[in-house]
Amino acid sequence: MADLRINLAGITSPNPFWLASAPPTNTGYQVQRAFEAGWGGAVWKTLGDPIINTSSRFAAVHFNGQRVAGFNNIELISDRPLEVNLQEIYETKKRFPHHALVVSLMVEPKREKWHEIVKKVEAVGVDGLELNFGCPHGMAERGMGSASGQQPDLVEAQTMWAKEAAKTPVIVKLTPNITDITSTAKAAVRGGADAISLINTINSLAGVDIDTWNTIPHVGGKGSHGGYCGPAVKPIALHMVADCARNAEVGIPISGIGGISNWRDAVEFMLMGATGVQVCTAAMHHGFRIVEDMIDGLNNYLDEKGLASVMDLIGKSVPRYSDWGNLDLNYAVVAKIDNDTCINCNKCHIACEDTSHQCIDMLTSDTGESYLQVREEDCVGCNLCAIVCPVEGAITMVEVAGTEPPLTWNERQEAIAKLGEGNSNKKEAV
Ligand SMILES: Cc1cc2nc3c(=O)[nH]c(=O)nc-3n(C[C@H](O)[C@H](O)[C@H](O)COP(=O)(O)O)c2cc1C
């Protein structure tokens, strides 16, 4: 069996599955039960100055039969006294010395505040600190969370202040509520961060009750924006992780978070550069025991791939994630319909006819049976027919042997520019 241990900027854990800082890591009771269940690490629910949480604070988006496709919350950081949390952290670390215990912190953007909390938390024995610059609601109004996480200068300064006092590795947790995630990732690096983690939740309003006209959720008839997470946010998170991983100016380890529900999601994040993952919504939806399947699935996958260590996965797909300008414009695929498995539902025909390139014909055979056929010369290889097809494998996208050599848009522009130079030289010569 492969070695599942990871080392994230010096923080080691028996496997790459950590619980993210959130309700599942609110107390020692929970974190200890999670470690017993098999989680390799946990980031304790964010500590800071005590706050008051609202009653009614979660909402979910159930989509087309899937419960909790997305999850929304207006919860703030820990509402339990700091001293109680510290005592429980101490006890948890003592009981589980080999698990990764990281504590999430959020204080006002003041040097002395960061020094004070870092020292207090490290005194009880933790493996690392995570600075929460991501919470998009409640704390932001107080100049913390995403309010400071959206400003690279503040990310840099606060990371620096935490690092001045810290003896353990410092992970900076980034907010996705920003245009370019690498700007704050680079600020964290300038501040001396040992690693980054992303993403925190995305600004959202889960819905509006069309009978009462209240927001979902609402607190006594009033609502406010919350943070979105769960399976729906995974593509956004994966892109942001990949964007940081492929940026040489970031260059520090990444803890991947956002919509991770199973071992496959975890593998994707690791291939895109994450050294381990953190999970919140999936654990809230299904309980701590989901980690058993995650560990089994990952073990089997690594064995099948012949990999000795889970660390061998990290970043393997990063070189394959590039800018649009580096894609081969001469690469082509076309759709092929397998008429033996096709159920003639016509969804592909309708999708192609109404919203794509009108290249799936409805034909009738000599024996009078109707069937669908792609006019390959008109197919642009958009994938829409395969996406809407309800039968697995009935439509496949097949590579067309190209007659032209690979050519990217960037190469094309360069060639055109050179031609222009040549022409002007010619003109001068003339
Ligand atoms: C109810 C709730 C409370 C959260 N509280 C915190 C928090 O205190 N600190 C923090 O850094 N992130 C907090 N998060 C964000 C999660 O740690 C995580 O970044 C986010 O949920 C994305 O992961 P997921 O898609 O697996 O849920 C919270 C998330 C939820 C759903």
Short mmCIF file of C-alpha atoms and ligand atoms in Angstrom, two decimals:
data_model
loop_
_atom_site.label_atom_id
_atom_site.label_comp_id
_atom_site.label_asym_id
_atom_site.label_seq_id
_atom_site.Cartn_x
_atom_site.Cartn_y
_atom_site.Cartn_z
CA MET A 1 0.00 0.00 0.00
CA ALA A 2 1.16 3.49 -0.80
CA ASP A 3 2.37 5.95 1.81
CA LEU A 4 -0.44 8.43 2.50
CA ARG A 5 1.58 10.70 4.78
CA ILE A 6 1.99 14.32 3.75
CA ASN A 7 4.31 17.11 4.76
CA LEU A 8 2.85 20.57 4.22
CA ALA A 9 5.54 23.17 4.93
CA GLY A 10 6.82 21.07 7.82
CA ILE A 11 3.40 20.06 9.16
CA THR A 12 3.07 16.29 8.90
CA SER A 13 -0.08 14.19 8.99
CA PRO A 14 -0.86 10.48 8.50
CA ASN A 15 -2.99 11.21 5.43
CA PRO A 16 -3.89 14.23 3.26
CA PHE A 17 -7.47 14.57 4.56
CA TRP A 18 -7.93 17.44 7.01
CA LEU A 19 -11.09 19.00 8.32
CA ALA A 20 -11.31 22.69 7.43
CA SER A 21 -11.80 25.37 10.07
CA ALA A 22 -15.58 25.37 10.49
CA PRO A 23 -18.35 23.82 12.66
CA PRO A 24 -16.83 20.28 12.49
CA THR A 25 -13.70 21.56 14.29
CA ASN A 26 -15.43 23.72 16.88
CA THR A 27 -14.53 21.68 19.98
CA GLY A 28 -12.04 19.17 21.34
CA TYR A 29 -14.79 16.55 21.47
CA GLN A 30 -15.38 16.90 17.73
CA VAL A 31 -11.75 17.07 16.61
CA GLN A 32 -10.84 14.05 18.73
CA ARG A 33 -13.75 12.05 17.30
CA ALA A 34 -12.67 13.12 13.82
CA PHE A 35 -9.11 11.87 14.44
CA GLU A 36 -10.52 8.59 15.77
CA ALA A 37 -12.57 8.29 12.57
CA GLY A 38 -9.40 8.63 10.48
CA TRP A 39 -8.96 12.29 9.54
CA GLY A 40 -5.27 13.10 9.26
CA GLY A 41 -5.53 16.67 10.44
CA ALA A 42 -7.85 19.46 11.46
CA VAL A 43 -7.84 23.22 11.35
CA TRP A 44 -9.55 24.40 14.52
CA LYS A 45 -12.55 26.72 14.14
CA THR A 46 -11.20 30.28 13.91
CA LEU A 47 -10.25 31.89 17.22
CA GLY A 48 -10.28 35.61 17.88
CA ASP A 49 -12.13 38.07 20.04
CA PRO A 50 -15.42 36.45 21.10
CA ILE A 51 -18.41 37.21 18.87
CA ILE A 52 -22.16 36.55 18.98
CA ASN A 53 -23.55 34.28 16.26
CA THR A 54 -27.06 34.62 14.86
CA SER A 55 -29.68 31.93 15.27
CA SER A 56 -30.63 30.61 11.84
CA ARG A 57 -27.38 30.75 9.93
CA PHE A 58 -27.14 27.98 7.31
CA ALA A 59 -28.94 27.38 4.02
CA ALA A 60 -28.43 24.91 1.20
CA VAL A 61 -29.07 24.82 -2.49
CA HIS A 62 -30.58 21.47 -3.44
CA PHE A 63 -30.31 21.06 -7.18
CA ASN A 64 -32.41 18.69 -9.20
CA GLY A 65 -32.52 15.92 -6.65
CA GLN A 66 -29.04 16.40 -5.25
CA ARG A 67 -29.23 17.66 -1.69
CA VAL A 68 -26.64 20.24 -0.67
CA ALA A 69 -25.20 20.90 -4.10
CA GLY A 70 -24.19 24.19 -2.51
CA PHE A 71 -24.08 25.36 1.10
CA ASN A 72 -24.41 28.89 2.42
CA ASN A 73 -23.72 30.26 5.90
CA ILE A 74 -23.67 33.49 7.86
CA GLU A 75 -21.79 32.01 10.81
CA LEU A 76 -18.84 33.92 12.25
CA ILE A 77 -15.72 32.67 14.03
CA SER A 78 -15.73 30.72 17.33
CA ASP A 79 -18.21 32.05 19.88
CA ARG A 80 -16.62 30.09 22.72
CA PRO A 81 -14.17 31.69 25.18
CA LEU A 82 -10.54 31.60 24.04
CA GLU A 83 -9.39 29.93 27.28
CA VAL A 84 -11.83 27.03 26.80
CA ASN A 85 -10.64 26.49 23.23
CA LEU A 86 -6.98 26.61 24.31
CA GLN A 87 -7.52 23.99 27.02
CA GLU A 88 -9.24 21.66 24.52
CA ILE A 89 -6.53 22.19 21.89
CA TYR A 90 -3.91 21.24 24.48
CA GLU A 91 -5.80 18.06 25.41
CA THR A 92 -6.40 17.12 21.77
CA LYS A 93 -2.76 17.51 20.76
CA LYS A 94 -1.67 15.48 23.78
CA ARG A 95 -4.01 12.62 22.82
CA PHE A 96 -3.14 12.76 19.12
CA PRO A 97 0.52 13.77 18.84
CA HIS A 98 0.89 12.45 15.28
CA HIS A 99 -2.13 14.15 13.74
CA ALA A 100 -1.88 17.64 12.27
CA LEU A 101 -3.50 20.18 14.55
CA VAL A 102 -3.55 23.65 13.05
CA VAL A 103 -5.37 26.55 14.66
CA SER A 104 -7.13 29.23 12.63
CA LEU A 105 -6.81 32.81 13.82
CA MET A 106 -8.46 36.10 13.05
CA VAL A 107 -7.82 39.38 14.87
CA GLU A 108 -7.86 43.07 14.04
CA PRO A 109 -5.11 44.16 11.66
CA LYS A 110 -2.80 45.36 14.46
CA ARG A 111 0.71 44.05 15.10
CA GLU A 112 0.29 43.62 18.88
CA LYS A 113 -3.01 41.74 18.43
CA TRP A 114 -1.34 39.19 16.11
CA HIS A 115 1.66 38.80 18.45
CA GLU A 116 -0.60 38.24 21.43
CA ILE A 117 -2.84 35.56 19.90
CA VAL A 118 -0.01 33.71 18.14
CA LYS A 119 1.90 33.39 21.42
CA LYS A 120 -1.16 32.26 23.39
CA VAL A 121 -2.08 29.57 20.85
CA GLU A 122 1.44 28.26 20.31
CA ALA A 123 1.89 27.97 24.08
CA VAL A 124 -0.62 25.08 24.20
CA GLY A 125 1.23 23.10 21.54
CA VAL A 126 -0.03 23.25 17.96
CA ASP A 127 1.53 22.12 14.68
CA GLY A 128 0.79 25.29 12.77
CA LEU A 129 -1.35 28.38 12.41
CA GLU A 130 -3.79 29.34 9.70
CA LEU A 131 -4.55 33.04 9.30
CA ASN A 132 -8.18 33.48 8.27
CA PHE A 133 -8.33 36.36 5.80
CA GLY A 134 -11.35 34.88 4.12
CA CYS A 135 -14.58 35.04 6.11
CA PRO A 136 -16.85 37.15 3.82
CA HIS A 137 -19.47 38.28 6.34
CA GLY A 138 -19.76 39.64 9.86
CA MET A 139 -16.04 39.85 10.53
CA ALA A 140 -15.45 41.84 7.34
CA GLU A 141 -17.57 44.66 8.75
CA ARG A 142 -15.03 44.84 11.60
CA GLY A 143 -12.12 45.21 9.20
CA MET A 144 -11.19 41.50 9.46
CA GLY A 145 -11.67 38.38 7.32
CA SER A 146 -12.16 39.08 3.64
CA ALA A 147 -12.11 42.86 4.23
CA SER A 148 -8.42 42.60 5.00
CA GLY A 149 -7.94 39.55 2.78
CA GLN A 150 -8.90 41.55 -0.31
CA GLN A 151 -6.08 44.05 0.22
CA PRO A 152 -2.65 42.66 -0.66
CA ASP A 153 -0.91 45.23 1.60
CA LEU A 154 -2.92 44.11 4.62
CA VAL A 155 -2.37 40.42 3.82
CA GLU A 156 1.37 41.04 3.62
CA ALA A 157 1.55 43.12 6.82
CA GLN A 158 -0.57 40.76 8.91
CA THR A 159 1.31 37.70 7.69
CA MET A 160 4.52 39.45 8.66
CA TRP A 161 3.19 40.29 12.13
CA ALA A 162 2.07 36.72 12.70
CA LYS A 163 5.43 35.41 11.46
CA GLU A 164 7.32 37.77 13.81
CA ALA A 165 5.83 35.91 16.77
CA ALA A 166 5.29 32.42 15.30
CA LYS A 167 7.57 29.44 15.82
CA THR A 168 5.33 27.00 13.93
CA PRO A 169 4.50 27.18 10.19
CA VAL A 170 2.04 29.88 9.15
CA ILE A 171 -0.59 29.10 6.51
CA VAL A 172 -2.46 32.05 5.00
CA LYS A 173 -6.08 31.23 4.06
CA LEU A 174 -7.19 33.25 1.05
CA THR A 175 -10.57 34.66 0.14
CA PRO A 176 -11.92 33.85 -3.33
CA ASN A 177 -13.84 37.15 -3.31
CA ILE A 178 -11.19 38.88 -5.36
CA THR A 179 -10.43 39.25 -9.08
CA ASP A 180 -6.92 37.79 -9.15
CA ILE A 181 -6.16 35.25 -6.42
CA THR A 182 -2.43 35.36 -7.17
CA SER A 183 -2.22 39.01 -6.06
CA THR A 184 -3.06 38.07 -2.46
CA ALA A 185 -1.16 34.78 -2.68
CA LYS A 186 1.97 36.73 -3.63
CA ALA A 187 1.30 39.20 -0.80
CA ALA A 188 1.22 36.27 1.63
CA VAL A 189 4.56 35.09 0.22
CA ARG A 190 6.06 38.58 0.66
CA GLY A 191 4.82 38.53 4.27
CA GLY A 192 6.74 35.30 4.85
CA ALA A 193 3.90 32.72 4.74
CA ASP A 194 5.03 29.10 4.81
CA ALA A 195 1.96 27.95 2.87
CA ILE A 196 -1.39 29.16 1.58
CA SER A 197 -4.79 27.52 1.84
CA LEU A 198 -7.73 28.23 -0.43
CA ILE A 199 -10.57 28.80 -0.85
CA ASN A 200 -12.69 30.25 1.89
CA THR A 201 -16.36 30.83 1.06
CA ILE A 202 -17.76 32.86 -1.84
CA ASN A 203 -20.12 35.84 -1.33
CA SER A 204 -23.64 34.56 -1.84
CA LEU A 205 -27.35 34.76 -1.15
CA ALA A 206 -28.77 31.22 -1.10
CA GLY A 207 -32.27 32.23 -2.20
CA VAL A 208 -35.48 34.15 -1.58
CA ASP A 209 -38.66 32.55 -0.24
CA ILE A 210 -41.21 33.46 -2.90
CA ASP A 211 -44.14 33.06 -0.46
CA THR A 212 -42.85 35.17 2.45
CA TRP A 213 -40.38 37.26 0.40
CA ASN A 214 -37.77 36.65 3.09
CA THR A 215 -34.18 35.85 2.26
CA ILE A 216 -32.89 32.30 2.84
CA PRO A 217 -31.71 32.11 5.56
CA HIS A 218 -33.24 35.05 7.44
CA VAL A 219 -32.85 36.25 10.99
CA GLY A 220 -36.22 37.55 12.16
CA GLY A 221 -37.16 38.70 8.66
CA LYS A 222 -33.80 40.14 7.66
CA GLY A 223 -30.96 38.51 5.79
CA SER A 224 -27.43 39.34 4.76
CA HIS A 225 -24.96 37.91 2.31
CA GLY A 226 -23.20 34.75 3.38
CA GLY A 227 -20.42 32.43 2.27
CA TYR A 228 -21.00 29.75 -0.38
CA CYS A 229 -19.22 26.38 -0.36
CA GLY A 230 -19.84 22.71 -1.08
CA PRO A 231 -19.72 20.77 -4.39
CA ALA A 232 -20.92 23.79 -6.43
CA VAL A 233 -17.76 25.78 -5.69
CA LYS A 234 -15.25 23.05 -6.56
CA PRO A 235 -14.45 24.26 -10.12
CA ILE A 236 -13.82 27.79 -8.83
CA ALA A 237 -11.59 26.53 -6.04
CA LEU A 238 -9.71 24.15 -8.33
CA HIS A 239 -8.97 26.96 -10.77
CA MET A 240 -7.71 29.23 -8.00
CA VAL A 241 -5.47 26.51 -6.58
CA ALA A 242 -4.10 25.79 -10.06
CA ASP A 243 -3.56 29.48 -10.75
CA CYS A 244 -1.44 29.79 -7.61
CA ALA A 245 0.37 26.50 -8.26
CA ARG A 246 1.48 27.54 -11.74
CA ASN A 247 2.65 30.98 -10.67
CA ALA A 248 6.39 30.88 -9.98
CA GLU A 249 6.13 33.97 -7.76
CA VAL A 250 3.83 32.06 -5.38
CA GLY A 251 5.97 28.94 -5.08
CA ILE A 252 4.92 27.81 -1.58
CA PRO A 253 2.87 24.74 -0.62
CA ILE A 254 -0.92 24.89 -1.01
CA SER A 255 -3.64 23.33 1.09
CA GLY A 256 -6.62 22.80 -1.24
CA ILE A 257 -10.16 23.59 -0.05
CA GLY A 258 -13.56 23.98 -1.71
CA GLY A 259 -16.20 21.42 -2.59
CA ILE A 260 -14.06 18.37 -1.86
CA SER A 261 -16.43 15.47 -1.16
CA ASN A 262 -14.52 12.29 -2.00
CA TRP A 263 -11.08 10.86 -2.81
CA ARG A 264 -11.42 11.75 -6.50
CA ASP A 265 -11.88 15.44 -5.69
CA ALA A 266 -8.84 15.24 -3.44
CA VAL A 267 -6.74 13.65 -6.19
CA GLU A 268 -7.77 16.43 -8.59
CA PHE A 269 -6.70 19.13 -6.14
CA MET A 270 -3.38 17.38 -5.50
CA LEU A 271 -2.71 16.93 -9.22
CA MET A 272 -3.34 20.66 -9.55
CA GLY A 273 -0.73 21.47 -6.94
CA ALA A 274 -2.26 21.00 -3.50
CA THR A 275 -0.29 19.26 -0.76
CA GLY A 276 -3.34 17.77 0.93
CA VAL A 277 -6.89 18.98 1.21
CA GLN A 278 -9.38 20.36 3.72
CA VAL A 279 -13.05 19.42 3.87
CA CYS A 280 -16.03 21.14 5.49
CA THR A 281 -19.40 20.80 3.73
CA ALA A 282 -19.09 17.09 2.87
CA ALA A 283 -18.34 16.30 6.53
CA MET A 284 -21.30 18.46 7.64
CA HIS A 285 -23.54 16.65 5.15
CA HIS A 286 -22.44 13.06 5.72
CA GLY A 287 -20.48 12.94 9.00
CA PHE A 288 -16.88 12.14 9.88
CA ARG A 289 -16.99 8.56 8.57
CA ILE A 290 -16.75 9.67 4.93
CA VAL A 291 -13.00 9.72 5.50
CA GLU A 292 -12.92 5.91 5.47
CA ASP A 293 -13.97 5.80 1.80
CA MET A 294 -11.62 8.66 1.05
CA ILE A 295 -8.65 6.74 2.46
CA ASP A 296 -9.63 3.44 0.79
CA GLY A 297 -10.27 5.09 -2.56
CA LEU A 298 -7.01 6.99 -2.48
CA ASN A 299 -5.06 3.88 -1.50
CA ASN A 300 -6.55 1.87 -4.38
CA TYR A 301 -5.96 4.69 -6.85
CA LEU A 302 -2.29 5.06 -5.87
CA ASP A 303 -1.80 1.28 -6.13
CA GLU A 304 -3.42 1.23 -9.58
CA LYS A 305 -1.18 4.06 -10.70
CA GLY A 306 1.87 2.35 -9.21
CA LEU A 307 2.71 5.35 -7.01
CA ALA A 308 4.56 4.77 -3.76
CA SER A 309 3.54 8.00 -2.04
CA VAL A 310 0.59 10.37 -2.23
CA MET A 311 3.17 13.19 -2.38
CA ASP A 312 3.99 11.90 -5.90
CA LEU A 313 0.66 13.29 -7.11
CA ILE A 314 1.36 16.89 -6.20
CA GLY A 315 1.32 19.21 -9.19
CA LYS A 316 1.41 16.54 -11.90
CA SER A 317 -1.32 18.31 -13.91
CA VAL A 318 -0.05 21.84 -13.35
CA PRO A 319 2.08 21.98 -16.55
CA ARG A 320 -1.07 21.00 -18.47
CA TYR A 321 -2.95 24.09 -17.20
CA SER A 322 -1.94 27.08 -19.23
CA ASP A 323 -3.23 30.30 -20.81
CA TRP A 324 -5.71 30.13 -23.68
CA GLY A 325 -3.06 31.56 -25.98
CA ASN A 326 -1.00 28.39 -25.58
CA LEU A 327 -3.71 26.01 -26.83
CA ASP A 328 -3.27 24.30 -30.21
CA LEU A 329 -5.72 25.88 -32.66
CA ASN A 330 -5.25 22.98 -35.07
CA TYR A 331 -6.29 20.26 -32.61
CA ALA A 332 -9.76 18.93 -33.46
CA VAL A 333 -12.31 16.48 -32.09
CA VAL A 334 -15.70 15.50 -33.51
CA ALA A 335 -18.71 13.78 -31.96
CA LYS A 336 -19.47 10.16 -32.79
CA ILE A 337 -22.86 8.65 -31.92
CA ASP A 338 -23.03 4.95 -31.11
CA ASN A 339 -26.40 4.03 -32.57
CA ASP A 340 -26.42 0.72 -30.70
CA THR A 341 -26.54 2.45 -27.31
CA CYS A 342 -28.33 5.65 -28.39
CA ILE A 343 -31.93 5.70 -27.10
CA ASN A 344 -33.07 8.25 -29.71
CA CYS A 345 -34.12 10.77 -27.09
CA ASN A 346 -32.95 13.51 -29.47
CA LYS A 347 -31.51 15.67 -26.71
CA CYS A 348 -28.24 15.96 -28.64
CA HIS A 349 -30.08 16.91 -31.83
CA ILE A 350 -32.10 19.60 -30.04
CA ALA A 351 -29.06 21.00 -28.23
CA CYS A 352 -27.02 21.10 -31.41
CA GLU A 353 -29.87 22.45 -33.54
CA ASP A 354 -31.00 25.17 -31.11
CA THR A 355 -27.80 26.25 -29.40
CA SER A 356 -24.76 24.95 -31.22
CA HIS A 357 -23.76 24.22 -34.84
CA GLN A 358 -26.69 22.30 -36.40
CA CYS A 359 -24.64 19.25 -37.35
CA ILE A 360 -26.64 16.30 -35.93
CA ASP A 361 -29.05 14.99 -38.56
CA MET A 362 -32.15 12.91 -37.83
CA LEU A 363 -32.18 10.23 -40.52
CA THR A 364 -34.31 7.23 -41.38
CA SER A 365 -32.81 3.87 -42.24
CA ASP A 366 -33.92 1.65 -45.12
CA THR A 367 -35.95 -0.36 -42.63
CA GLY A 368 -37.75 2.76 -41.47
CA GLU A 369 -35.97 3.29 -38.15
CA SER A 370 -34.92 6.79 -37.21
CA TYR A 371 -31.36 7.40 -36.10
CA LEU A 372 -29.00 10.30 -35.43
CA GLN A 373 -25.80 11.00 -37.28
CA VAL A 374 -23.15 13.70 -36.92
CA ARG A 375 -22.09 15.61 -40.05
CA GLU A 376 -18.45 15.58 -39.07
CA GLU A 377 -17.36 18.27 -41.51
CA ASP A 378 -19.64 20.76 -39.68
CA CYS A 379 -18.95 19.57 -36.11
CA VAL A 380 -16.74 22.03 -34.19
CA GLY A 381 -16.09 19.59 -31.33
CA CYS A 382 -17.82 21.72 -28.68
CA ASN A 383 -18.81 18.64 -26.55
CA LEU A 384 -22.38 19.90 -25.93
CA CYS A 385 -24.08 16.79 -27.40
CA ALA A 386 -21.96 14.49 -25.23
CA ILE A 387 -22.72 16.66 -22.20
CA VAL A 388 -26.51 16.57 -22.62
CA CYS A 389 -26.65 12.88 -23.64
CA PRO A 390 -28.25 10.86 -20.81
CA VAL A 391 -26.61 7.57 -21.86
CA GLU A 392 -23.04 7.09 -20.71
CA GLY A 393 -20.82 6.35 -23.70
CA ALA A 394 -23.48 6.84 -26.42
CA ILE A 395 -21.63 9.93 -27.68
CA THR A 396 -17.86 10.11 -27.66
CA MET A 397 -15.59 12.90 -28.79
CA VAL A 398 -12.93 11.51 -31.12
CA GLU A 399 -9.72 13.20 -32.16
CA VAL A 400 -9.45 13.97 -35.87
CA ALA A 401 -6.09 13.35 -37.45
CA GLY A 402 -4.98 16.88 -38.32
CA THR A 403 -3.30 17.85 -41.53
CA GLU A 404 -1.80 21.04 -40.06
CA PRO A 405 1.01 21.08 -37.47
CA PRO A 406 0.17 22.38 -33.97
CA LEU A 407 -0.20 26.16 -33.85
CA THR A 408 -1.16 28.27 -30.85
CA TRP A 409 -2.66 31.74 -30.93
CA ASN A 410 0.51 33.10 -29.34
CA GLU A 411 2.69 31.45 -32.01
CA ARG A 412 0.34 32.75 -34.70
CA GLN A 413 0.59 36.32 -33.38
CA GLU A 414 4.38 36.03 -33.25
CA ALA A 415 4.47 34.78 -36.83
CA ILE A 416 2.21 37.61 -37.98
CA ALA A 417 4.37 40.16 -36.15
CA LYS A 418 7.52 38.74 -37.79
CA LEU A 419 5.84 38.84 -41.18
CA GLY A 420 4.99 42.50 -40.51
CA GLU A 421 8.63 43.24 -39.67
CA GLY A 422 9.71 41.42 -42.80
CA ASN A 423 7.28 43.41 -44.88
CA SER A 424 8.47 46.75 -43.48
CA ASN A 425 12.11 45.69 -44.08
CA LYS A 426 11.11 44.79 -47.59
CA LYS A 427 9.37 48.12 -47.92
CA GLU A 428 12.48 49.93 -46.67
CA ALA A 429 14.61 47.90 -49.02
CA VAL A 430 12.30 48.85 -51.87
C1 LIG B 1 -20.82 27.06 8.59
C2 LIG B 1 -19.42 27.35 8.16
C3 LIG B 1 -18.56 28.03 9.02
C4 LIG B 1 -17.25 28.31 8.61
N1 LIG B 1 -16.42 28.91 9.50
C5 LIG B 1 -15.14 29.15 9.14
C6 LIG B 1 -14.22 29.69 10.06
O1 LIG B 1 -14.54 29.93 11.23
N2 LIG B 1 -12.96 29.92 9.64
C7 LIG B 1 -12.55 29.64 8.37
O2 LIG B 1 -11.39 29.87 8.02
N3 LIG B 1 -13.41 29.11 7.47
C8 LIG B 1 -14.68 28.86 7.83
N4 LIG B 1 -15.53 28.26 6.94
C9 LIG B 1 -15.06 27.96 5.57
C10 LIG B 1 -14.52 26.53 5.43
O3 LIG B 1 -13.40 26.32 6.25
C11 LIG B 1 -14.13 26.23 3.97
O4 LIG B 1 -13.12 27.13 3.57
C12 LIG B 1 -15.29 26.34 3.00
O5 LIG B 1 -16.47 25.86 3.59
C13 LIG B 1 -15.03 25.60 1.69
O6 LIG B 1 -14.90 24.22 1.88
P1 LIG B 1 -16.11 23.17 1.59
O7 LIG B 1 -16.59 23.43 0.21
O8 LIG B 1 -15.51 21.82 1.82
O9 LIG B 1 -17.18 23.48 2.60
C14 LIG B 1 -16.82 27.95 7.33
C15 LIG B 1 -17.70 27.27 6.48
C16 LIG B 1 -18.98 26.95 6.88
C17 LIG B 1 -19.88 26.18 5.97
#
